[in-house]
Amino acid sequence: MNAVSLNNLWNYLQGLSLTRANQRWLGERLIEQASKEMSLPQSEHDSILAGLDTAFKEGKLAQEGKLKGRPLAELLNEI
């Protein structure tokens, strides 16, 4: 998937009203699939889950207007 597709997917996910349990479930499924393909150690799984949890929290705060987002160019530079 290219960066534009990933960004569109992320925007779609942010638009969903996911509960914390739903977010965790989704994150765990993504990690589970990635681990099958990449064989990541458990510590990396935990780190990725923590990152997803933070991302969902920040996305929710941004939607509520409590957190200002960063410019897209800045986000793409991280990738």
Backbone as JSON, one array per atom type, in Angstrom:
{
  "sequence": "MNAVSLNNLWNYLQGLSLTRANQRWLGERLIEQASKEMSLPQSEHDSILAGLDTAFKEGKLAQEGKLKGRPLAELLNEI",
  "N": [[0.85, -1.17, 0.0], [0.55, 2.21, -0.8], [1.68, 5.48, 0.4], [-0.39, 7.37, 0.15], [-2.7, 5.78, 0.03], [-2.53, 4.56, 2.54], [-2.82, 6.82, 4.15], [-5.43, 7.58, 3.47], [-6.79, 5.34, 4.44], [-6.21, 5.62, 7.16], [-7.52, 8.05, 7.7], [-10.15, 7.21, 7.25], [-10.43, 5.3, 9.32], [-10.16, 6.99, 11.52], [-12.53, 8.34, 11.33], [-14.42, 6.58, 12.2], [-16.53, 5.54, 14.89], [-15.09, 4.12, 17.1], [-14.92, 2.05, 19.94], [-12.74, 1.88, 22.81], [-12.17, -0.78, 23.21], [-12.77, -1.82, 20.67], [-10.8, -0.51, 19.18], [-8.49, -1.6, 20.28], [-8.89, -4.29, 19.6], [-8.8, -4.14, 16.79], [-6.18, -3.19, 16.45], [-4.76, -5.35, 17.54], [-5.41, -7.38, 15.72], [-4.19, -6.39, 13.41], [-1.52, -6.41, 14.22], [-1.21, -9.12, 14.71], [-1.45, -10.22, 12.13], [0.71, -8.96, 10.87], [2.78, -9.99, 12.39], [2.77, -12.65, 11.66], [3.72, -12.43, 9.1], [6.14, -11.14, 9.43], [7.4, -12.05, 11.71], [7.86, -10.74, 14.29], [9.41, -9.93, 17.43], [7.83, -10.31, 20.68], [8.1, -8.01, 22.28], [8.27, -5.98, 20.4], [5.74, -6.16, 19.29], [4.2, -5.32, 21.45], [5.13, -2.7, 21.64], [4.25, -1.65, 19.2], [1.47, -1.92, 19.52], [1.11, -0.14, 21.63], [1.81, 2.2, 20.33], [-0.24, 2.35, 18.41], [-2.41, 2.64, 20.12], [-1.84, 5.15, 21.24], [-1.97, 6.67, 18.88], [-4.7, 6.42, 18.16], [-5.86, 7.67, 20.38], [-4.85, 10.29, 20.09], [-5.96, 10.88, 17.61], [-8.68, 10.95, 18.25], [-8.73, 13.09, 20.06], [-7.97, 15.12, 18.31], [-10.16, 15.16, 16.56], [-12.05, 16.1, 18.31], [-11.22, 18.63, 18.59], [-9.38, 19.23, 20.52], [-6.75, 18.85, 20.18], [-4.25, 19.96, 18.11], [-3.58, 19.06, 14.82], [-0.69, 17.88, 12.92], [1.02, 19.24, 10.05], [0.51, 17.58, 6.89], [2.78, 17.12, 5.32], [4.81, 17.04, 7.23], [4.1, 14.73, 8.66], [4.41, 12.8, 6.64], [7.12, 12.93, 6.28], [8.06, 11.54, 8.44], [7.64, 8.95, 7.78]],
  "CA": [[0.0, 0.0, 0.0], [1.37, 3.42, -0.83], [1.43, 6.44, 1.48], [-1.71, 8.0, -0.03], [-3.69, 4.79, 0.43], [-2.46, 4.43, 4.0], [-3.39, 8.03, 4.73], [-6.89, 7.47, 3.3], [-7.25, 4.33, 5.4], [-6.13, 6.22, 8.49], [-8.62, 9.02, 7.81], [-11.38, 6.43, 7.39], [-10.46, 4.73, 10.67], [-10.4, 8.07, 12.47], [-13.92, 8.75, 11.22], [-15.28, 5.59, 12.84], [-16.73, 5.69, 16.33], [-14.62, 2.88, 17.7], [-14.68, 2.05, 21.38], [-11.36, 1.5, 23.14], [-12.07, -2.23, 22.99], [-12.71, -2.02, 19.23], [-9.49, -0.05, 18.74], [-7.51, -2.6, 20.7], [-9.11, -5.48, 18.79], [-8.28, -3.86, 15.46], [-4.72, -3.16, 16.56], [-4.26, -6.71, 17.76], [-5.53, -8.14, 14.46], [-3.14, -5.9, 12.51], [-0.24, -6.9, 14.73], [-1.2, -10.57, 14.51], [-1.16, -10.47, 10.72], [2.08, -8.52, 10.59], [3.73, -10.9, 13.03], [2.85, -13.86, 10.84], [4.51, -12.12, 7.93], [7.45, -10.58, 9.76], [7.94, -12.71, 12.89], [8.38, -9.74, 15.23], [9.42, -10.34, 18.83], [6.68, -9.83, 21.45], [8.34, -6.63, 22.75], [7.92, -5.08, 19.31], [4.27, -6.18, 19.2], [3.72, -4.45, 22.53], [5.48, -1.34, 21.26], [3.35, -1.24, 18.12], [0.15, -1.75, 20.12], [1.14, 1.1, 22.4], [1.79, 3.28, 19.34], [-1.6, 2.43, 17.86], [-3.26, 3.18, 21.17], [-1.56, 6.59, 21.28], [-2.47, 7.27, 17.65], [-6.15, 6.52, 18.25], [-6.17, 8.7, 21.37], [-4.56, 11.59, 19.49], [-6.96, 11.1, 16.57], [-9.93, 11.33, 18.89], [-8.56, 14.45, 20.57], [-7.95, 16.03, 17.16], [-11.53, 15.28, 16.1], [-12.78, 16.89, 19.29], [-10.66, 19.98, 18.59], [-8.55, 19.41, 21.7], [-5.37, 18.65, 19.79], [-4.03, 20.44, 16.74], [-2.83, 18.11, 14.02], [0.51, 18.36, 12.25], [0.88, 19.28, 8.59], [0.69, 16.3, 6.23], [4.19, 16.97, 4.89], [5.59, 16.64, 8.41], [3.79, 13.33, 8.93], [5.01, 11.98, 5.6], [8.57, 12.9, 6.5], [8.34, 10.5, 9.46], [7.58, 7.63, 7.13]],
  "C": [[0.89, 1.24, 0.0], [0.92, 4.4, 0.25], [0.05, 7.08, 1.37], [-2.81, 7.04, 0.42], [-3.71, 4.61, 1.94], [-3.08, 5.64, 4.68], [-4.92, 8.01, 4.61], [-7.48, 6.46, 4.27], [-7.27, 4.91, 6.8], [-7.26, 7.21, 8.7], [-9.95, 8.31, 7.98], [-11.51, 5.89, 8.81], [-10.74, 5.8, 11.72], [-11.87, 8.5, 12.47], [-14.89, 7.77, 11.87], [-15.41, 5.88, 14.33], [-16.37, 4.38, 17.01], [-14.45, 3.04, 19.21], [-13.21, 1.68, 21.61], [-11.16, 0.0, 22.89], [-11.98, -2.54, 21.49], [-11.34, -1.62, 18.68], [-8.43, -1.09, 19.07], [-7.65, -3.87, 19.85], [-8.52, -5.29, 17.39], [-6.75, -3.85, 15.47], [-4.12, -4.55, 16.73], [-4.34, -7.55, 16.49], [-4.45, -7.7, 13.47], [-1.78, -6.43, 12.93], [-0.12, -8.4, 14.49], [-0.84, -10.91, 13.07], [0.27, -10.1, 10.38], [3.09, -9.48, 11.2], [3.86, -12.21, 12.26], [3.77, -13.63, 9.64], [5.94, -11.72, 8.27], [8.13, -11.26, 10.94], [8.61, -11.73, 13.85], [8.41, -10.31, 16.64], [8.25, -9.7, 19.6], [6.87, -8.39, 21.92], [8.0, -5.63, 21.66], [6.41, -5.05, 19.1], [3.7, -5.21, 20.23], [3.97, -2.98, 22.2], [4.54, -0.81, 20.18], [1.94, -1.03, 18.65], [0.06, -0.44, 20.9], [1.1, 2.3, 21.45], [0.43, 3.46, 18.71], [-2.56, 3.03, 18.87], [-3.09, 4.7, 21.26], [-2.14, 7.29, 20.06], [-3.99, 7.44, 17.69], [-6.56, 7.6, 19.26], [-5.98, 10.09, 20.78], [-5.57, 11.91, 18.38], [-8.28, 11.56, 17.15], [-9.85, 12.76, 19.42], [-8.58, 15.48, 19.44], [-9.37, 16.23, 16.63], [-12.36, 16.15, 17.03], [-12.27, 18.33, 19.36], [-9.78, 20.26, 19.79], [-7.07, 19.27, 21.4], [-5.23, 19.1, 18.35], [-3.15, 19.43, 16.01], [-1.59, 18.75, 13.39], [0.26, 18.42, 10.75], [1.19, 17.92, 7.98], [2.13, 16.08, 5.81], [5.06, 16.53, 6.04], [5.36, 15.17, 8.75], [4.44, 12.42, 7.9], [6.51, 11.9, 5.75], [8.96, 11.86, 7.54], [8.37, 9.11, 8.84], [8.82, 7.46, 6.38]]
}
